[in-house]
Coordinates of N, CA and C in Angstrom, one line a residue:
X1278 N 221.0 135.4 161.6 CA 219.8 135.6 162.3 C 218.8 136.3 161.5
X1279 N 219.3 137.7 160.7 CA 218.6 138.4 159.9 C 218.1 137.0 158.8
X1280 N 218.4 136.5 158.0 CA 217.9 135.1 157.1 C 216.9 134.3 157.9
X1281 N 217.1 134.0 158.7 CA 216.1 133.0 160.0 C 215.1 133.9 160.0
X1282 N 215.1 135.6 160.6 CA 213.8 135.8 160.7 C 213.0 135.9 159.4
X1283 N 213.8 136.3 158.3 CA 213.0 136.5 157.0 C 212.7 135.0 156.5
X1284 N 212.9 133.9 156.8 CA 212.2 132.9 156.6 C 210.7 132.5 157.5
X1285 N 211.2 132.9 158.7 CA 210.1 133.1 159.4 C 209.0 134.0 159.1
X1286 N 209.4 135.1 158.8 CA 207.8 136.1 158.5 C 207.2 135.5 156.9
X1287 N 208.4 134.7 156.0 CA 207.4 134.3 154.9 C 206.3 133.1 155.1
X1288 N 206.9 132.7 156.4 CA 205.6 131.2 156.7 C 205.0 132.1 157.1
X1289 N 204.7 132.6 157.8 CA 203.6 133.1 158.9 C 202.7 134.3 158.0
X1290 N 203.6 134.6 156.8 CA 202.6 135.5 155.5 C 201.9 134.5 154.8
X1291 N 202.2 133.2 154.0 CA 201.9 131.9 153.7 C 200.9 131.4 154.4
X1292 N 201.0 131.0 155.7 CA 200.1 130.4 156.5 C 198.9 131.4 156.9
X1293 N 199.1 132.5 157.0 CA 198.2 133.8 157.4 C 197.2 133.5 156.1
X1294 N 197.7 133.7 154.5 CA 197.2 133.6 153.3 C 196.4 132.3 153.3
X1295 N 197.1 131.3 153.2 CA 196.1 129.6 153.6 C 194.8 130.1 154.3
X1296 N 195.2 130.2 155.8 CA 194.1 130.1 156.3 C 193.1 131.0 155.9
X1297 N 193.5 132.4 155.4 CA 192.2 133.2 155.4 C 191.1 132.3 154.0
X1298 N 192.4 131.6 153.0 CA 191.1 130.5 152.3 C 191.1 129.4 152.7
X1299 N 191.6 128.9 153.3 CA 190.7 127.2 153.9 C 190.2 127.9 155.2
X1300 N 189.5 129.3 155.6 CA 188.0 129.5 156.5 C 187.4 129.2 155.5
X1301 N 187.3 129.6 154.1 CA 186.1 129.6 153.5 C 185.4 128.4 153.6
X1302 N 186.2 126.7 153.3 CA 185.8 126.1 153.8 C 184.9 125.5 154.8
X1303 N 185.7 126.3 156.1 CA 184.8 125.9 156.9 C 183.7 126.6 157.4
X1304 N 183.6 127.9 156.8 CA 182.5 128.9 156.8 C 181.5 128.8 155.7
X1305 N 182.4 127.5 154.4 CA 180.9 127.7 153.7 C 180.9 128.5 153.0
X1306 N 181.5 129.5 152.3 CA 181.6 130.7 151.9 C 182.2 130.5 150.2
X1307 N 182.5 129.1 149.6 CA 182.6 129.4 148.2 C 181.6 128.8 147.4
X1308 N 180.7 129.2 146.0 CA 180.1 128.4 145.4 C 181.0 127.5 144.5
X1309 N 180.2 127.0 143.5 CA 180.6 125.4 143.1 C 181.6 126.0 141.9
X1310 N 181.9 127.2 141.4 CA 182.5 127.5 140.6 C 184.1 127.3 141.2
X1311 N 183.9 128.4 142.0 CA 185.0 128.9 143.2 C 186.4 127.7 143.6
X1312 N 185.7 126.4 143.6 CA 186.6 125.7 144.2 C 187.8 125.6 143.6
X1313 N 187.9 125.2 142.3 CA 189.0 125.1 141.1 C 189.5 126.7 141.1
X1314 N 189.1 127.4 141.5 CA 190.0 128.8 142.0 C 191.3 128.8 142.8
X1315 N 190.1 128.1 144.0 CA 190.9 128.2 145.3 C 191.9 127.1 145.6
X1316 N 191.6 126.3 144.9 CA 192.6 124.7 145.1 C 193.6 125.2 144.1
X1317 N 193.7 126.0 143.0 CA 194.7 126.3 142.2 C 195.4 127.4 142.8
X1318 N 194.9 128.3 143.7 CA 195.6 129.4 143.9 C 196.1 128.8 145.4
X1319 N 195.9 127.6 146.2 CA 196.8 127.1 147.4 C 198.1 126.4 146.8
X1320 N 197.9 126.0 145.5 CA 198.7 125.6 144.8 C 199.5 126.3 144.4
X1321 N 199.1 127.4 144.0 CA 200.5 128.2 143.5 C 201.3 128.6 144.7
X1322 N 200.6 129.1 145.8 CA 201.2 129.7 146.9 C 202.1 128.4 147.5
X1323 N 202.1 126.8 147.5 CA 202.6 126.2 148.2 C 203.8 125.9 147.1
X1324 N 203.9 126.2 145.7 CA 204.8 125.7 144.7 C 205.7 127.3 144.8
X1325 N 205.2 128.5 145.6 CA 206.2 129.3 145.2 C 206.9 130.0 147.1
X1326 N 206.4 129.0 147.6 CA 206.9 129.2 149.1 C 208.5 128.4 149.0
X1327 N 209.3 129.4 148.6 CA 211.1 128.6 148.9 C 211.3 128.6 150.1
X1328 N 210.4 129.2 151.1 CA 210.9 129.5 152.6 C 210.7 127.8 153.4
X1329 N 209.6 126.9 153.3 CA 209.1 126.1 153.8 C 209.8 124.9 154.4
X1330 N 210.8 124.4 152.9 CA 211.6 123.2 153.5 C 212.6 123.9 154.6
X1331 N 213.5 124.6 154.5 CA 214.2 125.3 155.6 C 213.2 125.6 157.2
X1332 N 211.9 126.0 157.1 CA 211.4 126.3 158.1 C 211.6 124.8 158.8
X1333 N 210.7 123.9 158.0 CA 210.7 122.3 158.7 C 211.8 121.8 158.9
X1334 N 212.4 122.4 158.8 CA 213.9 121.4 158.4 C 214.7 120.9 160.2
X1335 N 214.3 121.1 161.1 CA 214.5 120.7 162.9 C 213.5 120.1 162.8
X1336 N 213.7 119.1 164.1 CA 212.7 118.6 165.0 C 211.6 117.6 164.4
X1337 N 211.5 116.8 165.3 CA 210.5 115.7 164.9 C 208.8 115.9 164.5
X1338 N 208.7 117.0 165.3 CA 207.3 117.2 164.9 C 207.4 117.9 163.4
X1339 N 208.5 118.9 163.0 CA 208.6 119.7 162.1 C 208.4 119.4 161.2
X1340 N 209.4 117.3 161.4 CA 208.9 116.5 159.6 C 207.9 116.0 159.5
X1341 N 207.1 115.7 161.1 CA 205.9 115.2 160.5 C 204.8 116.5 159.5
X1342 N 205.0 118.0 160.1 CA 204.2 118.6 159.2 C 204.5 118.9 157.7
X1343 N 205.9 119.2 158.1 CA 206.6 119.1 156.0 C 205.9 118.2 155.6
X1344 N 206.1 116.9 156.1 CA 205.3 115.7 155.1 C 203.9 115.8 154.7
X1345 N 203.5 116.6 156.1 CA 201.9 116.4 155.9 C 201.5 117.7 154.8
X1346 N 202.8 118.9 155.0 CA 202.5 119.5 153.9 C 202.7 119.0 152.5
X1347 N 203.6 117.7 152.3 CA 203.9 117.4 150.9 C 202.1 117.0 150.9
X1348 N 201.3 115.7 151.4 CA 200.8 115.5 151.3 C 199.7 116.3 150.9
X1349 N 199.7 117.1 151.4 CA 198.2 118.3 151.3 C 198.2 118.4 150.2
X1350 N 200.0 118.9 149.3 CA 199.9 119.7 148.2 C 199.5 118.9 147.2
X1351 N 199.8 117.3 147.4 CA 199.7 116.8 146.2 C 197.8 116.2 146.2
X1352 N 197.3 116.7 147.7 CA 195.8 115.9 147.5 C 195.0 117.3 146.7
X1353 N 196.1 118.2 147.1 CA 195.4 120.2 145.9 C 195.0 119.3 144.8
X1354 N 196.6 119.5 144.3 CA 197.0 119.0 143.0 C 195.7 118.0 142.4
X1355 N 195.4 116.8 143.1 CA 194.7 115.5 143.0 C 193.4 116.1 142.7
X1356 N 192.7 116.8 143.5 CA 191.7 118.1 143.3 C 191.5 118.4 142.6
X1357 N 192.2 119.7 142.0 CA 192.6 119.9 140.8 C 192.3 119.2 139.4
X1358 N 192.8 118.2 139.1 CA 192.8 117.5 138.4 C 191.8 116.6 138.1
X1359 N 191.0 116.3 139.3 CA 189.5 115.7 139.2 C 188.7 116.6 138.8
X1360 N 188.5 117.4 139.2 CA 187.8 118.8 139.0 C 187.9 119.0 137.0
X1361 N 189.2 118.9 136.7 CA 189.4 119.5 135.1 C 189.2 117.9 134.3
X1362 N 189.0 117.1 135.3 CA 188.6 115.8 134.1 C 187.4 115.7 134.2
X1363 N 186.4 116.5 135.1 CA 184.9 116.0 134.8 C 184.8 117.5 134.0
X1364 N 185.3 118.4 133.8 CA 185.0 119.7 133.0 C 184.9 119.0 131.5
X1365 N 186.4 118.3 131.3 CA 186.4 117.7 130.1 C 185.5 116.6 129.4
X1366 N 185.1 115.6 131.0 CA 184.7 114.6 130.3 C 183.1 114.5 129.4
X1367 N 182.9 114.0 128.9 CA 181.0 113.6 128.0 C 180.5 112.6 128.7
X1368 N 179.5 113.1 129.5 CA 178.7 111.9 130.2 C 179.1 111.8 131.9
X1369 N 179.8 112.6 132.1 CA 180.2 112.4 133.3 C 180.3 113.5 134.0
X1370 N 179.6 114.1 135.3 CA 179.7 114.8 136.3 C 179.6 114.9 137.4
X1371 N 180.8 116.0 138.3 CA 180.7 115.8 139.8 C 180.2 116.9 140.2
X1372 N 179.6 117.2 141.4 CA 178.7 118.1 142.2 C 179.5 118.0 143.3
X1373 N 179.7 119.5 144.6 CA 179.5 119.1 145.2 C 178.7 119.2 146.3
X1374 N 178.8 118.0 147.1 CA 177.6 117.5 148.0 C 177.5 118.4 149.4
X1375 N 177.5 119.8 149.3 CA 177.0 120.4 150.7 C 176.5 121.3 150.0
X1376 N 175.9 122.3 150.8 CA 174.8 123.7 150.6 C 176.4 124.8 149.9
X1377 N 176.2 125.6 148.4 CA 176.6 126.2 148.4 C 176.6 127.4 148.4
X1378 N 177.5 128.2 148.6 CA 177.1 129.7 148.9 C 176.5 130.2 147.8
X1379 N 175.5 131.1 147.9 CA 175.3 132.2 146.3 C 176.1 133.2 146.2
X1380 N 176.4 132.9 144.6 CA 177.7 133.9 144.4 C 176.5 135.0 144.0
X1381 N 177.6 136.1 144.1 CA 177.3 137.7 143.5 C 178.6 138.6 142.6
X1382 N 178.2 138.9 141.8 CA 179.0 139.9 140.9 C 179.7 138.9 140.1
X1383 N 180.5 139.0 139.4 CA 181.3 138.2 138.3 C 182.5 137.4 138.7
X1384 N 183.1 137.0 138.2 CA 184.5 135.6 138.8 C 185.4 136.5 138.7
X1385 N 185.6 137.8 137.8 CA 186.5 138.6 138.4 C 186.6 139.1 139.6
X1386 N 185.2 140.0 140.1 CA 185.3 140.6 141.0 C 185.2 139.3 142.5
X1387 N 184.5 138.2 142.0 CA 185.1 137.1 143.0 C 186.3 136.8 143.6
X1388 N 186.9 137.1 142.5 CA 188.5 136.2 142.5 C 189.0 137.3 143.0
X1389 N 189.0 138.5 142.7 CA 189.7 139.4 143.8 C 189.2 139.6 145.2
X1390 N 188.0 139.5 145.2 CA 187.2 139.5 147.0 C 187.9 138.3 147.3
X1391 N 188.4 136.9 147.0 CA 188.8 136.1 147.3 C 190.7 136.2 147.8
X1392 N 190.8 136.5 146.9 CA 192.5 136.8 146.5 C 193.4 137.7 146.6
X1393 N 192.8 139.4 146.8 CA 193.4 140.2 146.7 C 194.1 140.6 148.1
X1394 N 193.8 139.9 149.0 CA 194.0 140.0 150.2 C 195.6 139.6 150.8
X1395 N 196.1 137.9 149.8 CA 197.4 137.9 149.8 C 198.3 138.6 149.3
X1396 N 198.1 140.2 148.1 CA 198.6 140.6 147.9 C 199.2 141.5 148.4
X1397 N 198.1 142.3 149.7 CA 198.6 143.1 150.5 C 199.4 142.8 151.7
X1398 N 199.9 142.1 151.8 CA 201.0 141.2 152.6 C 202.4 141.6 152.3
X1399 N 202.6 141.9 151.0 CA 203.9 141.8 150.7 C 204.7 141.1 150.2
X1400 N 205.0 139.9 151.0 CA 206.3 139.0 151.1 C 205.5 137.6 150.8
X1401 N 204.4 137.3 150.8 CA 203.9 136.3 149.8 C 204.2 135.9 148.4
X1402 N 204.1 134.9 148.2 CA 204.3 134.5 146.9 C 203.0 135.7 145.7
X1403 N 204.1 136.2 144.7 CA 203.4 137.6 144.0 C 202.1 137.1 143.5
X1404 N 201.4 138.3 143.8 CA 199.8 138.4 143.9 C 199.2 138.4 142.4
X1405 N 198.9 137.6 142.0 CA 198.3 137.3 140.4 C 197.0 137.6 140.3
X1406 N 196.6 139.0 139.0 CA 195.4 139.4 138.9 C 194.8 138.0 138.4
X1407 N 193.6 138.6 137.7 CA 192.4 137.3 137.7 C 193.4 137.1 136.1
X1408 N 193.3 137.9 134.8 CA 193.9 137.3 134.1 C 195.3 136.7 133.5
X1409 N 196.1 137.1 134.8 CA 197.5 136.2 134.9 C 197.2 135.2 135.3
X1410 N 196.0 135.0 136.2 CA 195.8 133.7 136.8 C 195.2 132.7 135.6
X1411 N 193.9 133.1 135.3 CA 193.1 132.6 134.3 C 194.4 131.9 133.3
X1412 N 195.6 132.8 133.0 CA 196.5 132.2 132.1 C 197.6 131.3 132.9
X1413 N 198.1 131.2 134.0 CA 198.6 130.3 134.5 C 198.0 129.3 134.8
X1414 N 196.6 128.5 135.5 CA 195.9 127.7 135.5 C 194.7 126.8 133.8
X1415 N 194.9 127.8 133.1 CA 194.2 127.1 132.1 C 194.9 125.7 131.5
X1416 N 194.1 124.8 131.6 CA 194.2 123.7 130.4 C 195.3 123.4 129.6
X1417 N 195.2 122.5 129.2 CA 196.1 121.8 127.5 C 195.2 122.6 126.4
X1418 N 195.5 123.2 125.6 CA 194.6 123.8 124.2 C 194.0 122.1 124.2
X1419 N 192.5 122.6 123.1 CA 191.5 121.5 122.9 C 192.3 120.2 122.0
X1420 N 192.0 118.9 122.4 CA 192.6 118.1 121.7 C 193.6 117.4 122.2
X1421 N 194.6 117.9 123.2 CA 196.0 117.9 123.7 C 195.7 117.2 124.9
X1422 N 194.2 117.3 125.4 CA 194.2 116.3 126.9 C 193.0 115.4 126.7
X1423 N 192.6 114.6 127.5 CA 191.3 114.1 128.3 C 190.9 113.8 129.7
X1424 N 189.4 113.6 129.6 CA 189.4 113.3 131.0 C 190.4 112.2 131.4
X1425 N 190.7 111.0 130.9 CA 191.5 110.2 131.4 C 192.7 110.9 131.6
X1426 N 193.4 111.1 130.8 CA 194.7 112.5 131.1 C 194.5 113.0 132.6
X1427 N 193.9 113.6 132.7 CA 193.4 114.5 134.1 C 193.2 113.6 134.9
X1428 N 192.4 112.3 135.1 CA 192.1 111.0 136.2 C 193.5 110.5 136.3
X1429 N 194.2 110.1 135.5 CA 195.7 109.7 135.3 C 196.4 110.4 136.4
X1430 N 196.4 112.1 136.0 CA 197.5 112.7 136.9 C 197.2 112.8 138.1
X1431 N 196.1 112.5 138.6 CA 195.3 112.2 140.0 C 195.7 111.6 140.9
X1432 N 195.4 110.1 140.2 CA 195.9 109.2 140.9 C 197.0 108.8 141.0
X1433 N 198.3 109.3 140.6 CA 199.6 109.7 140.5 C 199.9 110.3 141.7
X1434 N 199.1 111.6 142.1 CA 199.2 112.5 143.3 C 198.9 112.2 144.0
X1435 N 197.4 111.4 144.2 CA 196.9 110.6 145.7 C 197.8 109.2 145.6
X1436 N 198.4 109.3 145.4 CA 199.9 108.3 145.5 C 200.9 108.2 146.2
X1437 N 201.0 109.7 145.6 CA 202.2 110.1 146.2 C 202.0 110.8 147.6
X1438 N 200.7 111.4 147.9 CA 200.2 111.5 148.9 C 200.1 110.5 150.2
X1439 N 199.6 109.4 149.8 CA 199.7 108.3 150.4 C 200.8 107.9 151.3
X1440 N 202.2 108.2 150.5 CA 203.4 107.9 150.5 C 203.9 108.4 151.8
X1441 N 203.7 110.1 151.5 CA 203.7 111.3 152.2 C 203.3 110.7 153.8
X1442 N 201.9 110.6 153.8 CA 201.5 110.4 155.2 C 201.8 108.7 155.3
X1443 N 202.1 107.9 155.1 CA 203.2 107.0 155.5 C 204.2 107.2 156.2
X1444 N 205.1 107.9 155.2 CA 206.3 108.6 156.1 C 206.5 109.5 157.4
X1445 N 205.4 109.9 157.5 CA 205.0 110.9 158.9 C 205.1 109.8 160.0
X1446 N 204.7 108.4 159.9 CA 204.4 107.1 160.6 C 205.7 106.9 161.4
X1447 N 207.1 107.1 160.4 CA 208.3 107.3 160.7 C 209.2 108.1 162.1
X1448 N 208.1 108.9 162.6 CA 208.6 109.9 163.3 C 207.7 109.9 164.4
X1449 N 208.5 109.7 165.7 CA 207.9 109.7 167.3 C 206.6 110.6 167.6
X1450 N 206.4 112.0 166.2 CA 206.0 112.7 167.2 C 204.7 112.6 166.2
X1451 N 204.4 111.3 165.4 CA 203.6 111.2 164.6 C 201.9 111.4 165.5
X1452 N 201.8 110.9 166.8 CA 201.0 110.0 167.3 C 199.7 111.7 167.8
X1453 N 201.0 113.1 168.0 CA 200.2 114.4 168.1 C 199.4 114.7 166.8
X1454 N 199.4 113.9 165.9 CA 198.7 114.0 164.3 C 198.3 113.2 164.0
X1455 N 197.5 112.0 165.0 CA 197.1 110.9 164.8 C 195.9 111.1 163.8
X1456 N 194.9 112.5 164.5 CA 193.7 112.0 163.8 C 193.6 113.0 162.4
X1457 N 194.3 113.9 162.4 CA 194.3 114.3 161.0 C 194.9 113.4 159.9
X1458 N 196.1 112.7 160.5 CA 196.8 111.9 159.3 C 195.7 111.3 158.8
X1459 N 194.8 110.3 160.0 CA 193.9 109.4 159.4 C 192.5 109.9 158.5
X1460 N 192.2 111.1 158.8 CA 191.2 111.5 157.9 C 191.7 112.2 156.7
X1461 N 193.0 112.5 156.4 CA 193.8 112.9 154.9 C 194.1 111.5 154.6
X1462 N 194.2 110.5 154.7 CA 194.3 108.9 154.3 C 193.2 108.1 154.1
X1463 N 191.9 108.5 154.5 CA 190.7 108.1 154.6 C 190.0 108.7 153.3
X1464 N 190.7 110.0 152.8 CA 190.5 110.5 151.4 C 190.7 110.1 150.6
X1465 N 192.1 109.7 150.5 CA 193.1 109.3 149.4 C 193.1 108.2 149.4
X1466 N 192.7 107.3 150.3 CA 192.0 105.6 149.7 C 190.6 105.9 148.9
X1467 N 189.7 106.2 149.5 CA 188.7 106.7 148.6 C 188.7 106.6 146.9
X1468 N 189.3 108.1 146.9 CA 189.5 108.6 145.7 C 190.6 107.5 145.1
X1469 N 191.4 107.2 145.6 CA 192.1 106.6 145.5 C 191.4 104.7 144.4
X1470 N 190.4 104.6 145.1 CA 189.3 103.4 144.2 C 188.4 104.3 143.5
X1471 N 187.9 105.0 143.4 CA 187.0 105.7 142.9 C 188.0 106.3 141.4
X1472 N 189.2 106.5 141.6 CA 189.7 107.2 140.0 C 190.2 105.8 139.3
X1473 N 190.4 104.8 139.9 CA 190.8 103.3 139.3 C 189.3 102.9 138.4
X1474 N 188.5 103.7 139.3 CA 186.9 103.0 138.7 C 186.9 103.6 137.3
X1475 N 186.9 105.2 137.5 CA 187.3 105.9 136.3 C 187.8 105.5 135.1
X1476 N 188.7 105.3 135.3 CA 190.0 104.6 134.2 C 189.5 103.6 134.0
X1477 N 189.2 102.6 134.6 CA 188.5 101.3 134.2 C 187.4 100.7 133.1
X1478 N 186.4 101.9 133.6 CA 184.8 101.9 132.9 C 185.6 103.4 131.6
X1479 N 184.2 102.8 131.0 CA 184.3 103.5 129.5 C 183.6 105.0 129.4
X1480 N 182.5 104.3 130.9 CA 181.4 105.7 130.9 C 182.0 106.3 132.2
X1481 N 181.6 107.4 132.6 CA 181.9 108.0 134.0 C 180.6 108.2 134.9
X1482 N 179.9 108.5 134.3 CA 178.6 108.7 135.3 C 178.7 109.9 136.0
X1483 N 177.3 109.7 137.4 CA 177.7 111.1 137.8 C 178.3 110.8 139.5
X1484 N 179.1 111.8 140.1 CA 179.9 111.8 141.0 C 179.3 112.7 142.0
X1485 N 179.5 112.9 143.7 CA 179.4 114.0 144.4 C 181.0 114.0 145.0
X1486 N 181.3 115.2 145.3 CA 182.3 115.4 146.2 C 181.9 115.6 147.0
X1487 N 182.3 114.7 148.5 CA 181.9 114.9 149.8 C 183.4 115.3 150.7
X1488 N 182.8 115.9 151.4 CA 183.8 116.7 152.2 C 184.2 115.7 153.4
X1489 N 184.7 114.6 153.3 CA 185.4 113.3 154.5 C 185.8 114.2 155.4
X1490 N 186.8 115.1 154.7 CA 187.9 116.3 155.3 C 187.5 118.0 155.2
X1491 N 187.4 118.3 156.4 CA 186.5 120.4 155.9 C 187.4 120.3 155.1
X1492 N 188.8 120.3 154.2 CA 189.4 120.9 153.2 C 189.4 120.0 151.8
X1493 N 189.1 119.0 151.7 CA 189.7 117.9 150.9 C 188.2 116.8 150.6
X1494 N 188.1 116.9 149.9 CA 186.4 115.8 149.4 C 186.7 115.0 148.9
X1495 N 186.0 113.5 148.9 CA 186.6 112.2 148.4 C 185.1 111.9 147.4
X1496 N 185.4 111.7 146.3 CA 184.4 110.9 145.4 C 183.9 110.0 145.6
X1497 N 182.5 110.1 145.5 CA 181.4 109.1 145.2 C 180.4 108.8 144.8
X1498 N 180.2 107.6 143.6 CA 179.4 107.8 142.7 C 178.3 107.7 143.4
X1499 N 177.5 108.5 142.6 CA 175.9 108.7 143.0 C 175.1 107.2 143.0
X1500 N 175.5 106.4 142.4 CA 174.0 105.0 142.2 C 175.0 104.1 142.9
X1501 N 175.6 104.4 143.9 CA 176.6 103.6 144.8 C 176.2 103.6 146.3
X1502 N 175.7 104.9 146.7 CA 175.3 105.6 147.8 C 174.5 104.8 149.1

């Protein structure tokens, strides 16, 4: 019983941590720097949550959210990785397409008004100053990637994503997640043609991220519109 509850208070420290950043979201509340923060640091917290498969692990509804959690993680990931191939690429850039906040003070003191908040929790996955972070998220050294590299591992994830919310399809109690599944699948097709375009063409052009999903933006080229 003692194990059951300590699995239980690490979701509910996890999910407490999530939401206080996916409000920002829907409050609007990060500039254009910020995002590749915050999609890396949901990322860490969902790759260092051991409590999660055991929580989902009953009930029909339970697998449809594990999955929808696999899903989420790998459309971070897909995020992620679109984000660090237009950093990389020459000739190619994405914006994104809503009103952003103005930032104030520096990405340090950001990232901790952003972050420091999971640490006081406790039992969260351990709380990483700005430069353990900066050093767990950085890059390939120069040379070692490209933007193709980074569009590559993308569309890999929105793949496997895809897969994910498939499999939710599986389960009776899919029909209570009807309309989220379809707007996390409504992304991942998207992007989904949009990183094939990538890979395809020689140039990139320029891109917006629009927000299909308050958490999750799908690519679209600008002279497409």
């Amino acid at each position: 019983q003692l194990e059951k509850l300590n699995v239980f208070l690490r979701r509910i420290a996890v999910w407490s941590t999530e939401y206080h950043l996916l409000l920002g979201f829907d409050c609007n509340l990060y500039s254009s720097f910020e995002y590749l923060s915050v999609y890396n640091y949901l990322s860490y917290l969902r790759q260092n949550d051991n409590a999660a498969e055991a929580f989902f692990s009953h009930g029909s509804e339970m697998q449809v959210l594990f999955e929808l959690q696999q899903a989420t993680l790998d459309m971070i990931r897909a995020t992620i990785s679109i984000i660090q191939g237009f950093i990389e690429c020459k000739g190619g850039r994405v914006r994104f397409a809503r009103p952003l906040a103005c930032s104030h003070g520096s990405k340090e003191l950001q990232y901790d008004q952003r972050f420091a908040a999971a640490g006081k929790l406790g039992i969260t996955p351990k709380y990483l100053g700005f430069s353990s972070f900066c050093d767990l998220v950085k890059g390939p050294e120069d040379g070692q990637a490209s933007a193709k590299v980074f569009f590559e591992q993308a569309q890999i994830r929105v793949r496997s994503a895809r897969q994910s919310l498939e499999r939710t399809k599986k389960h009776e109690s899919a029909s209570l997640f009807k309309e989220e599944i379809g707007k996390l699948a409504r992304v991942c097709v998207i992007n989904a043609v949009e990183l094939q375009r990538l890979l395809d063409e020689s140039s990139y052009g320029e891109y917006d991220f629009e927000f299909v999903h308050v958490h999750f933006p799908a690519l679209v080229k600008r002279n497409h519109k």
